[in-house]
Amino acid sequence: MDTSAPLLGEPLPLELMNTIWADRDGVHDALSGAAGTEAWLRAVAPRTDLMTPDDVAALPSSDLEQLGSRLTGLRDALRRLAAEATEDSRTAAGTGAVELEGAVAQLNRAAGDTPHWTALSWTSGQEPSRHLRAGGEAAAAAISAIADEAINLFSQDTRHQLRACLGPGCVLYFLKNHPRREWCSAGCGNRARSARHYQRHRRTTA
């Protein structure tokens, strides 16, 4: 089963934020239920150093439900912080009523839930390499690592590149990694241009 979340190649904290997404049928939650959590974790596993798709596949439903709860709590905190950073006023964005301080506390808890650290490997005659190590379950450690990456994102200048996509009906976030980028995806850009063209056409024919 593939995740229903749009994966846009953004940093993993943004990919997690974007598990809340929208289309013509309304706003959706890609982490709904154990199956949704498993699908998303499997999809992003190749982008982490702490878990593999096989690690996720081996998880029982009870563990997936707990991980889903952790992910949605972290996601909601990240979306609240993103709304603060971008002055996002989109009513459909689902940032909830949590206060900024509560979102910060949630993020800090998530980062510390499962210990993870870097380790050096160096065998004589070979190049040294850096690896991530973790205590506890691999998927749980990966969630804490995503939280840690989010702390870096919000505490550094990269937060000024964070944008709320203002495409019609969109609730996604993205990093403005190119001066001309204004939308989360080409599809949103096309819909925005079509909406502007429609409005201009209505004004000229009214």
XYZ file of C-alpha atoms in Angstrom:
206
model
C 0.000 0.000 0.000
C 1.371 3.414 -1.019
C 0.943 6.441 1.194
C -1.747 8.903 0.153
C 0.454 11.801 1.292
C 2.061 13.899 -1.436
C 5.827 13.354 -1.184
C 7.451 16.416 -2.744
C 11.110 15.803 -1.940
C 10.981 18.295 0.934
C 12.912 17.755 4.195
C 11.260 15.040 6.275
C 9.720 17.440 8.818
C 7.859 19.106 5.921
C 6.886 15.756 4.435
C 5.374 14.936 7.834
C 3.527 18.285 7.945
C 2.160 17.495 4.495
C 0.460 14.294 5.637
C -2.467 16.703 6.016
C -3.428 17.405 2.413
C -6.472 18.512 0.450
C -8.233 17.944 -2.841
C -11.695 18.666 -4.234
C -13.210 16.217 -1.763
C -11.822 18.052 1.270
C -8.941 17.759 3.731
C -7.363 14.326 4.291
C -5.086 12.732 6.876
C -2.565 10.306 5.383
C -1.706 8.984 8.866
C -5.247 7.843 9.600
C -5.157 4.349 11.101
C -2.317 1.856 11.445
C -2.286 1.223 7.678
C -1.790 4.917 6.916
C 1.047 5.156 9.432
C 2.734 2.052 8.034
C 2.441 3.282 4.439
C 3.991 6.663 5.259
C 6.826 5.195 7.343
C 7.626 2.696 4.578
C 7.634 5.493 1.996
C 10.106 7.672 3.912
C 12.254 4.851 5.357
C 14.807 4.989 2.495
C 15.450 8.647 3.409
C 16.461 7.870 7.002
C 19.523 6.139 8.426
C 17.597 4.612 11.326
C 14.948 2.364 9.787
C 14.282 0.291 6.696
C 11.004 -0.679 5.023
C 11.526 -4.163 6.481
C 11.708 -2.683 9.993
C 8.334 -1.050 9.392
C 6.797 -4.166 7.847
C 7.718 -6.161 10.975
C 5.798 -3.851 13.335
C 2.570 -5.199 14.883
C -0.602 -3.132 14.613
C -0.410 -2.078 18.271
C 3.044 -0.571 17.727
C 1.876 1.141 14.542
C -1.026 2.718 16.405
C 1.358 4.091 19.056
C 3.733 5.372 16.387
C 0.795 6.936 14.559
C -0.157 8.811 17.703
C 3.411 10.079 18.083
C 3.558 11.117 14.431
C 0.261 12.990 14.473
C 1.201 14.788 17.703
C 4.525 15.814 16.188
C 2.910 16.760 12.887
C 0.332 18.990 14.550
C 3.063 20.720 16.548
C 5.144 21.250 13.395
C 2.182 22.674 11.491
C 1.528 25.085 14.357
C 5.174 26.191 14.293
C 5.084 26.481 10.502
C 1.955 28.623 10.728
C 3.807 30.884 13.183
C 6.899 31.107 10.968
C 4.926 31.853 7.788
C 2.064 33.882 9.302
C -0.220 31.288 7.700
C -3.873 32.205 8.054
C -5.367 29.435 5.887
C -8.422 28.208 7.754
C -8.251 24.743 6.193
C -4.617 24.190 7.134
C -5.561 22.263 10.272
C -3.004 23.808 12.609
C -5.345 23.403 15.569
C -5.737 25.638 18.580
C -2.542 24.604 20.386
C -0.496 27.521 21.696
C 3.010 28.161 20.396
C 4.523 27.139 23.741
C 2.629 23.842 23.658
C 3.851 23.106 20.137
C 7.453 23.804 21.157
C 7.106 21.502 24.164
C 5.610 18.758 21.974
C 8.486 19.049 19.499
C 11.118 18.930 22.236
C 9.475 15.854 23.792
C 9.380 14.104 20.431
C 13.077 14.811 19.824
C 13.986 13.258 23.169
C 11.594 10.293 23.142
C 14.056 7.795 21.670
C 17.803 8.342 21.984
C 19.808 8.444 18.752
C 23.370 9.473 18.150
C 26.155 9.480 15.598
C 28.961 6.939 15.659
C 32.216 6.661 13.736
C 33.238 3.501 11.899
C 36.855 3.179 10.803
C 38.533 -0.048 9.762
C 42.232 -0.066 9.007
C 42.824 0.443 5.307
C 39.333 1.859 4.683
C 37.787 5.308 4.743
C 36.106 6.405 7.983
C 32.340 6.830 7.871
C 29.596 8.308 10.040
C 26.572 6.235 11.078
C 23.448 6.846 13.108
C 22.768 4.589 16.057
C 19.669 4.403 18.233
C 18.369 2.914 21.428
C 15.004 1.219 21.130
C 12.781 0.605 18.125
C 14.104 1.810 14.773
C 10.879 3.544 13.671
C 10.520 5.320 17.023
C 14.113 6.548 16.758
C 13.418 7.778 13.221
C 10.484 9.866 14.507
C 12.743 11.433 17.138
C 15.334 12.132 14.432
C 12.676 13.876 12.315
C 11.825 16.022 15.344
C 15.514 16.806 15.804
C 15.739 17.843 12.132
C 12.691 20.071 12.647
C 14.411 21.802 15.566
C 17.313 22.582 13.238
C 14.902 23.870 10.587
C 13.021 26.222 12.914
C 16.063 27.407 14.866
C 18.148 28.365 11.828
C 17.724 30.740 8.897
C 16.053 27.992 6.849
C 12.784 28.853 8.631
C 12.709 32.049 6.540
C 12.485 29.876 3.412
C 9.412 28.084 4.745
C 6.232 28.908 2.826
C 2.555 28.068 3.042
C 1.349 27.129 -0.424
C -1.353 29.563 -1.476
C -2.640 27.445 -4.335
C -6.451 27.159 -4.403
C -7.504 24.880 -1.546
C -3.943 23.750 -0.778
C -2.836 23.170 2.834
C 0.779 22.115 2.170
C 4.074 23.714 3.163
C 7.326 23.880 1.209
C 10.814 25.370 1.327
C 11.342 28.148 -1.194
C 14.589 26.719 -2.538
C 14.504 28.748 -5.770
C 13.825 32.498 -6.093
C 10.995 31.910 -8.591
C 9.270 29.122 -6.678
C 5.842 30.192 -5.398
C 3.917 26.924 -5.066
C 4.378 23.506 -3.475
C 4.096 21.837 -6.892
C 3.566 22.550 -10.578
C -0.042 21.378 -10.174
C -0.787 24.071 -7.603
C 0.868 26.685 -9.807
C -1.300 25.629 -12.748
C -4.478 25.772 -10.641
C -3.563 29.229 -9.321
C -2.928 30.551 -12.834
C -6.178 29.030 -14.066
C -8.089 30.618 -11.171
C -6.570 34.044 -11.922
C -7.409 33.674 -15.617
C -10.989 32.705 -14.747
C -11.391 35.729 -12.447
C -10.018 38.094 -15.113
C -12.342 36.581 -17.706
C -15.341 37.009 -15.385
C -14.476 40.669 -14.780
C -14.132 41.441 -18.488
C -17.426 39.724 -19.374
C -19.419 41.100 -16.434
